[in-house]
XYZ file of C-alpha atoms in Angstrom:
563
model
C 0.103 -0.418 0.138
C 2.896 2.328 0.498
C 3.885 2.266 -3.119
C -0.138 2.594 -4.268
C -0.306 5.804 -1.676
C 2.683 7.439 -0.920
C 4.483 8.057 -3.793
C 4.626 10.845 -5.371
C 3.974 10.511 -9.321
C 4.777 12.330 -13.259
C 2.647 13.976 -14.303
C 2.429 13.555 -17.932
C 0.719 16.606 -20.148
C 1.701 14.950 -23.285
C -0.927 12.656 -24.743
C 0.346 8.986 -24.148
C -1.114 6.362 -26.542
C -2.143 3.568 -25.031
C -2.614 -0.395 -26.497
C -6.138 -1.685 -27.192
C -6.300 -4.735 -26.269
C -10.256 -6.002 -27.736
C -12.235 -3.844 -29.522
C -14.148 -0.637 -28.011
C -17.731 -0.367 -29.044
C -17.927 2.322 -32.139
C -20.581 4.185 -30.289
C -17.811 4.984 -27.430
C -16.145 8.521 -27.969
C -14.972 10.985 -25.232
C -12.852 11.466 -22.388
C -12.925 9.889 -19.026
C -11.630 13.014 -16.781
C -10.816 11.977 -13.163
C -9.088 13.754 -10.280
C -7.052 12.948 -6.813
C -4.356 13.368 -4.941
C -0.917 12.513 -6.558
C 2.063 14.889 -4.475
C 2.314 13.594 -0.949
C 5.864 15.271 -0.404
C 7.487 18.675 -0.820
C 10.829 19.232 -0.808
C 11.700 17.751 3.301
C 8.272 18.153 3.770
C 5.616 15.132 3.318
C 1.805 15.514 4.479
C -0.081 13.475 7.213
C -2.739 12.087 5.577
C -3.802 11.380 2.092
C -5.896 13.556 1.390
C -3.677 16.254 1.530
C -1.461 15.766 -1.413
C -2.064 17.796 -4.277
C -4.756 17.106 -6.989
C -3.155 15.432 -10.073
C -5.355 15.182 -12.805
C -5.286 12.485 -15.284
C -7.154 11.461 -18.280
C -8.298 8.601 -20.952
C -9.044 9.762 -24.364
C -11.528 7.749 -26.045
C -12.038 8.017 -30.393
C -12.036 6.154 -33.385
C -11.356 2.777 -30.981
C -7.415 4.539 -30.005
C -7.638 5.520 -26.011
C -4.754 8.458 -25.319
C -3.753 9.273 -21.933
C -2.428 12.349 -20.030
C -1.954 13.522 -16.269
C -1.111 17.017 -14.885
C -0.799 18.596 -11.927
C -3.882 21.215 -10.574
C -1.832 24.146 -11.097
C -3.593 26.141 -8.094
C -2.479 28.499 -5.682
C -1.432 26.099 -3.255
C 0.426 23.720 -5.559
C 2.892 27.082 -6.964
C 2.893 28.510 -4.084
C 4.355 24.643 -2.462
C 6.385 23.991 -5.314
C 8.784 27.946 -5.139
C 8.938 27.677 -0.994
C 9.957 23.910 -2.063
C 8.560 23.102 1.609
C 4.227 23.009 2.555
C 3.223 26.637 3.218
C -0.669 25.453 3.035
C -2.241 23.581 5.743
C -4.421 21.062 4.498
C -7.243 18.553 6.035
C -4.085 16.426 7.604
C -1.217 18.386 7.969
C -1.273 22.431 9.231
C 1.505 24.709 7.628
C 3.418 26.655 9.880
C 4.622 30.574 9.195
C 8.630 30.598 7.964
C 10.188 28.675 10.830
C 13.158 31.563 10.675
C 10.507 34.600 10.971
C 10.938 35.787 14.676
C 8.544 35.429 17.476
C 6.017 38.446 17.269
C 5.625 37.446 13.316
C 4.943 34.299 13.704
C 2.115 35.200 16.773
C 0.706 37.186 14.026
C 0.392 34.406 11.122
C -1.035 32.995 14.388
C -3.747 35.044 14.667
C -4.622 35.444 10.878
C -5.991 32.032 11.007
C -8.825 32.312 13.252
C -10.998 33.059 10.468
C -9.427 30.223 8.022
C -8.147 30.806 4.649
C -8.955 27.359 2.894
C -6.845 25.186 0.416
C -7.701 25.731 -3.164
C -5.888 22.316 -3.668
C -9.156 20.663 -4.810
C -8.659 17.236 -5.449
C -12.160 14.994 -5.125
C -14.298 15.185 -8.020
C -14.956 17.381 -11.360
C -18.096 19.183 -11.320
C -20.019 20.362 -14.855
C -21.358 23.817 -15.707
C -23.122 23.836 -19.190
C -19.420 23.497 -21.725
C -17.667 24.037 -18.345
C -15.311 21.962 -16.127
C -14.156 22.937 -12.331
C -12.058 20.675 -10.436
C -13.598 20.782 -6.803
C -13.169 19.567 -3.047
C -15.106 20.917 0.082
C -13.945 23.739 0.308
C -15.515 27.691 -1.250
C -13.083 27.523 -4.429
C -13.683 25.511 -7.277
C -10.760 25.459 -10.034
C -11.824 25.717 -13.954
C -9.538 23.491 -16.177
C -9.555 22.690 -19.511
C -10.724 19.109 -19.622
C -8.437 17.986 -23.348
C -5.577 19.660 -22.112
C -5.913 19.238 -18.368
C -4.487 22.999 -18.131
C -5.459 24.423 -14.899
C -7.725 27.935 -15.376
C -9.492 30.335 -13.264
C -9.859 30.173 -9.409
C -14.215 31.087 -8.931
C -14.797 31.550 -4.778
C -18.475 30.528 -4.211
C -18.102 32.916 -0.868
C -18.451 35.814 -3.522
C -21.633 34.684 -4.792
C -23.247 33.075 -1.745
C -22.125 32.932 2.137
C -20.576 29.780 2.114
C -17.834 28.763 3.823
C -17.263 24.901 2.536
C -18.953 23.228 -0.548
C -20.266 19.449 -1.182
C -17.715 18.233 -4.572
C -20.832 15.875 -5.284
C -23.463 18.570 -6.710
C -25.941 17.221 -8.709
C -27.393 18.481 -12.592
C -31.052 18.533 -13.339
C -33.126 17.868 -16.954
C -32.313 22.193 -17.736
C -28.447 22.399 -16.930
C -28.975 24.146 -13.797
C -26.356 22.659 -11.065
C -27.232 21.410 -7.438
C -24.688 21.987 -4.661
C -25.120 22.734 -1.041
C -22.838 23.983 1.767
C -22.329 25.152 5.123
C -22.552 28.689 5.747
C -20.710 28.866 10.025
C -21.711 31.829 12.022
C -23.003 34.243 9.568
C -24.854 36.397 11.071
C -24.631 34.465 14.233
C -26.193 31.750 12.618
C -24.946 28.134 11.120
C -26.585 27.048 8.526
C -26.751 24.538 5.625
C -27.573 26.405 2.326
C -28.714 24.277 -0.768
C -28.080 26.103 -4.483
C -28.418 26.403 -7.448
C -26.098 27.458 -10.661
C -28.106 27.886 -13.858
C -25.471 26.599 -17.159
C -22.213 29.080 -18.090
C -22.866 31.227 -20.237
C -21.694 30.603 -23.490
C -18.368 31.528 -24.745
C -18.484 34.683 -26.548
C -20.034 35.418 -22.890
C -17.432 33.821 -20.852
C -14.493 36.023 -22.209
C -16.029 39.265 -20.784
C -15.772 38.329 -17.202
C -19.051 36.758 -16.576
C -18.595 33.607 -14.028
C -21.315 30.146 -14.020
C -21.432 31.874 -10.360
C -23.128 35.241 -11.104
C -26.263 33.774 -11.144
C -26.322 31.840 -7.926
C -29.429 31.622 -6.260
C -30.059 29.541 -3.295
C -33.107 26.888 -2.772
C -32.867 27.119 1.079
C -31.106 26.783 3.915
C -31.449 24.492 7.732
C -29.948 25.954 10.687
C -27.716 23.592 12.424
C -28.950 21.781 15.140
C -25.932 23.250 16.588
C -24.252 26.260 16.645
C -20.583 26.120 17.065
C -20.911 22.125 15.464
C -22.101 21.427 12.010
C -22.360 18.172 10.331
C -19.350 17.228 8.533
C -21.267 16.183 4.938
C -20.195 15.316 1.542
C -22.609 14.388 -0.708
C -26.302 14.579 -0.499
C -29.564 13.211 -2.579
C -32.474 14.690 -4.913
C -35.612 12.949 -5.908
C -38.219 14.162 -8.322
C -40.075 16.605 -5.473
C -37.298 16.937 -3.191
C -33.685 17.674 -2.138
C -32.670 15.190 1.311
C -29.847 16.598 3.558
C -28.232 13.629 6.300
C -26.984 15.882 9.166
C -24.931 13.391 10.356
C -23.238 13.476 15.185
C -19.980 13.636 12.630
C -19.286 16.990 13.497
C -17.302 19.965 12.673
C -15.368 21.660 16.116
C -15.980 25.866 15.147
C -13.917 27.179 17.924
C -11.309 24.114 17.796
C -11.216 24.589 14.122
C -10.552 28.784 14.750
C -7.463 28.093 17.111
C -6.016 25.156 15.368
C -3.229 27.263 14.200
C -2.242 28.416 18.109
C -2.862 24.565 18.952
C -0.883 22.923 16.649
C -3.434 20.651 15.805
C -4.986 19.727 12.117
C -8.067 20.347 10.456
C -8.964 16.841 11.280
C -8.486 16.762 14.719
C -11.331 19.315 14.459
C -14.085 16.624 13.421
C -16.180 14.296 16.047
C -18.334 11.488 15.753
C -20.396 11.770 18.631
C -22.261 7.940 18.599
C -24.964 8.847 21.423
C -27.022 11.098 19.540
C -29.506 10.939 16.503
C -28.560 11.463 12.965
C -31.166 13.502 11.203
C -33.020 13.463 7.661
C -33.863 16.687 6.271
C -36.543 16.988 2.949
C -36.820 20.246 1.031
C -39.660 20.817 -1.363
C -38.109 21.782 -4.404
C -41.519 23.191 -5.264
C -41.980 25.516 -2.247
C -38.271 25.883 -1.060
C -39.441 25.151 2.725
C -38.162 21.918 4.484
C -40.558 19.656 5.904
C -41.782 20.088 9.192
C -41.488 16.653 10.145
C -38.747 15.822 11.734
C -37.459 12.418 10.571
C -33.967 10.976 12.253
C -32.553 7.834 12.430
C -29.353 5.921 14.447
C -26.059 7.776 14.856
C -24.160 7.483 11.507
C -21.476 8.617 9.770
C -22.377 9.014 5.282
C -19.753 10.100 2.148
C -22.168 9.087 0.134
C -25.698 9.138 -1.621
C -26.723 6.209 -4.157
C -29.813 7.638 -5.503
C -33.137 9.120 -4.356
C -37.219 8.519 -5.477
C -40.713 8.785 -4.695
C -42.776 5.749 -5.229
C -46.553 5.873 -3.879
C -46.203 8.678 -1.078
C -43.127 7.776 0.224
C -39.578 8.658 -0.518
C -36.570 5.953 -0.650
C -33.085 7.125 0.000
C -30.009 4.479 -0.330
C -26.965 5.313 0.458
C -24.070 4.171 2.035
C -23.269 4.649 5.726
C -20.984 3.606 8.047
C -21.469 3.016 11.884
C -17.797 5.741 13.100
C -15.339 8.030 11.393
C -13.038 4.891 11.814
C -12.039 5.564 8.038
C -10.491 8.867 8.060
C -7.900 8.095 10.568
C -6.899 5.230 8.246
C -6.046 7.341 5.203
C -3.492 8.598 7.710
C -0.610 7.534 5.618
C 1.157 6.413 8.779
C -1.555 3.658 9.174
C -0.875 2.756 5.101
C 2.584 1.203 5.639
C 3.420 -2.579 5.999
C 1.402 -3.387 9.159
C -1.959 -1.449 7.474
C -4.218 -4.065 8.218
C -4.090 -4.715 11.427
C -5.280 -0.694 10.840
C -8.059 -1.367 8.194
C -9.308 -4.272 10.465
C -10.400 -2.278 13.352
C -12.155 0.292 10.397
C -15.886 0.171 10.159
C -17.357 -1.636 6.977
C -19.992 0.385 4.893
C -22.525 -0.415 4.400
C -25.802 0.339 0.925
C -28.952 1.323 3.786
C -32.777 1.868 2.538
C -34.346 4.632 4.395
C -37.803 5.034 3.128
C -39.629 8.336 4.249
C -43.691 8.164 4.080
C -44.832 11.569 3.164
C -48.463 11.730 3.704
C -50.093 9.261 6.834
C -52.988 9.476 9.156
C -51.810 12.370 11.599
C -54.005 10.092 13.981
C -51.896 7.466 13.556
C -50.800 5.626 17.234
C -47.879 6.294 18.865
C -45.033 3.034 17.611
C -47.124 2.591 14.245
C -44.852 1.477 11.431
C -46.192 4.672 8.206
C -44.095 2.157 5.946
C -46.824 0.444 2.999
C -44.441 -0.483 0.378
C -44.587 -4.541 0.452
C -40.844 -3.760 -1.426
C -38.958 -3.093 1.437
C -38.220 -3.990 5.374
C -37.179 -0.121 6.388
C -39.642 1.396 8.509
C -40.832 4.383 9.994
C -42.307 5.026 13.248
C -43.891 7.214 14.830
C -42.751 8.706 18.339
C -44.208 10.792 20.873
C -43.110 13.759 20.180
C -44.597 13.093 16.276
C -41.111 12.889 15.203
C -40.333 9.503 12.926
C -37.751 7.296 13.984
C -36.353 4.985 10.628
C -34.602 1.820 10.614
C -33.436 1.048 7.221
C -32.641 -2.604 5.294
C -30.090 -2.759 4.093
C -29.213 -3.789 1.082
C -26.473 -4.961 0.179
C -22.469 -4.546 2.811
C -18.725 -3.798 1.854
C -19.535 -1.437 -1.412
C -18.352 2.077 -1.596
C -17.689 4.813 -4.329
C -21.539 4.308 -5.728
C -22.514 5.456 -9.164
C -25.661 5.051 -11.108
C -26.868 5.375 -14.539
C -27.411 9.378 -13.650
C -30.452 9.450 -15.948
C -32.551 7.371 -13.539
C -31.154 9.717 -11.250
C -33.770 11.128 -8.345
C -35.649 7.593 -10.072
C -36.619 4.311 -9.579
C -33.605 2.342 -10.844
C -32.408 -1.345 -10.127
C -28.485 -1.523 -10.678
C -25.950 -0.213 -8.330
C -22.699 0.427 -9.899
C -19.756 0.102 -6.950
C -16.493 -0.514 -5.193
C -15.392 -3.582 -3.519
C -14.298 -2.585 -0.503
C -13.469 -5.665 2.379
C -10.194 -5.017 4.466
C -7.771 -2.838 2.188
C -7.874 0.742 2.065
C -8.176 0.949 -2.051
C -10.939 -1.675 -3.368
C -9.572 -5.363 -5.198
C -12.506 -5.613 -7.394
C -15.663 -3.883 -8.731
C -18.635 -5.375 -8.692
C -23.066 -4.795 -10.225
C -25.749 -4.994 -7.668
C -28.955 -5.776 -8.580
C -31.396 -3.959 -5.866
C -34.466 -6.394 -7.324
C -32.917 -9.618 -7.380
C -29.890 -8.831 -4.374
C -27.218 -10.892 -6.882
C -24.074 -9.319 -7.503
C -21.786 -9.525 -10.711
C -18.276 -8.978 -10.315
C -14.790 -8.063 -12.268
C -11.625 -8.907 -10.125
C -7.656 -9.490 -11.542
C -4.908 -10.391 -9.053
C -1.977 -7.500 -8.171
C -4.866 -4.617 -10.106
C -7.103 -2.194 -7.614
C -9.616 -0.573 -9.784
C -10.963 3.040 -9.486
C -14.553 3.980 -8.649
C -16.337 3.025 -11.996
C -18.203 5.180 -14.516
C -21.429 4.046 -16.158
C -21.571 5.546 -20.059
C -25.702 4.713 -21.553
C -24.776 3.448 -24.888
C -26.801 5.287 -27.680
C -30.551 5.308 -27.304
C -30.496 2.914 -24.907
C -33.669 1.085 -23.695
C -32.826 -0.553 -20.455
C -30.668 0.906 -17.390
C -28.255 -1.196 -17.492
C -27.522 -1.083 -21.731
C -23.974 0.377 -21.464
C -20.643 -0.024 -20.522
C -18.721 0.670 -18.016
C -15.270 2.652 -17.594
C -12.041 2.409 -14.461
C -8.931 3.055 -14.167
C -6.793 0.140 -13.045
C -3.824 0.285 -10.849
C -1.800 -2.318 -10.515
C 0.803 -3.877 -8.081
C 2.386 -6.581 -10.597
C 5.811 -4.875 -12.260
C 5.356 -6.509 -15.728
C 1.677 -6.306 -15.953
C 1.050 -2.616 -16.886
C -2.277 0.035 -15.316
C -4.819 0.582 -18.562
C -8.470 1.635 -18.759
C -11.169 -1.190 -18.055
C -14.080 -0.979 -20.250
C -16.989 -3.617 -19.195
C -19.673 -4.813 -20.896
C -22.615 -3.045 -18.300
C -25.111 -5.775 -18.654
C -23.040 -8.770 -17.947
C -20.046 -7.374 -16.595
C -17.393 -9.374 -19.185
C -14.575 -7.306 -19.874
C -15.014 -5.649 -23.749
C -11.982 -4.283 -23.977
C -8.782 -3.151 -22.058
C -6.489 0.250 -22.909
C -2.924 -0.122 -21.360
C 0.130 2.221 -20.743
C 3.164 2.440 -19.981
C 3.070 5.426 -16.854
C 2.930 4.784 -13.088
C -1.447 5.606 -12.753
C -2.194 7.395 -9.277
C -5.118 5.989 -6.981
C -8.207 8.603 -7.512
C -11.147 8.944 -5.695
C -13.855 9.895 -8.356
C -14.313 12.003 -12.121
C -17.204 12.173 -14.787
C -17.486 11.219 -18.651
C -17.559 13.956 -20.700
C -18.926 12.689 -24.605
C -17.608 13.800 -27.467
C -20.800 15.447 -28.029
C -20.145 17.455 -24.924
C -16.762 18.666 -25.734
C -16.226 22.643 -27.474
C -15.168 22.427 -30.873
C -11.951 22.440 -32.407
C -12.294 25.898 -33.670
C -13.985 26.918 -29.692
C -10.978 25.332 -28.166
C -8.367 27.169 -30.053
C -10.053 30.063 -29.602
C -9.303 29.469 -26.229
C -6.195 28.647 -25.497
C -6.497 25.430 -25.567
C -4.393 22.501 -28.015
C -7.283 19.530 -30.206
C -5.119 16.452 -30.270
C -4.302 16.329 -33.288
C -2.759 12.752 -33.817
C -2.601 11.656 -30.651
C 1.441 12.075 -30.695
C 3.253 9.749 -28.202
C 4.167 11.329 -25.191
C 8.453 11.846 -25.227
C 10.445 12.988 -22.221
C 11.457 15.964 -24.526
C 8.180 16.991 -25.127
C 7.512 18.084 -21.354
C 6.295 21.362 -21.480
C 8.314 24.427 -19.964
C 6.223 24.902 -17.276
C 6.347 21.590 -16.122
C 9.878 20.807 -16.447
C 11.034 21.981 -12.784
C 8.559 19.902 -11.638
C 9.658 16.878 -13.134
C 12.956 18.329 -11.874
C 12.096 18.281 -8.300
C 10.490 15.316 -8.377
C 13.289 13.243 -9.552
C 15.330 15.277 -6.371
C 12.431 13.424 -4.589
């Protein structure tokens, strides 16, 4: 695991042609764009946590049965500052950066005080967000970074907080049929209140208007805000759910201590230490009506749990069905400290909570005078229950659909609708997936893909043209290998049978990524638009050569060789 997680990865900014084994469907054209940490040591400084690493974007471009690979570090302000100083100078989740040791005590004290309202990193290393024709690297703070999906060039920096009172935002937005981006963020201690803010971003302006300085966030609209149960300890959240008529938010008791975060530099602790799981508290399930933009007044809750990823939500016979991945505690976050990803990681991993796919069912209509203790769920297809309490609140107990899956993806055409299939990574004792699975919710059966010495990334579903069935399409997953004689590759599966169609091997050291997006060829800017924006078409996609590294990456290449 040390080789997979801790080793700095070399970037490859020029396209490298992959060797295709098998036959890629003729209709398959586009870019699989992925994001994740790739650099964990800068000069003599090392990060403490895997999630701290500098964002490394990589892509597989598929066209005419051929595949081309490239990767490039996100040129964030954080990255540039670190490289220029040749040490870590910006704090991340698990690593606190301190003032220059050469400064005197008075200057140090001023630097500490300046972090009482922390300035977060723009190392956007979690996901890729779409807005109209534009794409952004994102994380969980108030910054996103626009990127060119063809060249992986880093473009402008966008700050949510300039358009809404938001200090943090999720890296898992949703998209509606009109092209709007729906997302959530946390507003910390604004006007004496801490709230969860749900907002909408309309599609980005056309390229010609964007050049005039207009931004996609210019017309950001706050849909609704939900007061935090605790003023100084709001819930941390990584994603949320939507159905046809509702937005669903899980306020679990994995909380961020604002006071501790404000004094973290003085105390000498990192941001991660400001997160605490309260195992005896309730988890609240909030429903916001998308039409009225108001929260449903009924209080729904369940037992303490930690949720990172939602799967899907939909409505059926006056119920909302909510599927998500839950944990019994927050031990997963601790597992990814680099000191735990050493040769003894198996002992650490065995103590980690196992992910479980849970189904919650929330009743929308029921008789107000129904007896206390009554189960309000009337769907015969589930064992989930929702029991009325004395105070009028509803206690929800989930059905377990399956265990040991994470990084769930679905056919996004079924997002917010009744669906049947989950594509996910299977997580057992290892911090990195050993196989990918297709789970049939109806039959509870699994199909697997697994190969020795192969570690797959989150599976991404791409529908076939004019598909008539939910699982009619292909699965894409980038595969990291730990066998020296086995090159890493892009895996292409038939989503229905889960049989391998093709793989595209590439002779580079792939990094373990987190999330990403597939961009169909029709959704990429035309060649003319790309050239006008300063980008470069993959003309002929020449093989990468060491001497072809652009000038702006040469210092980085040399630094990484030195490391």
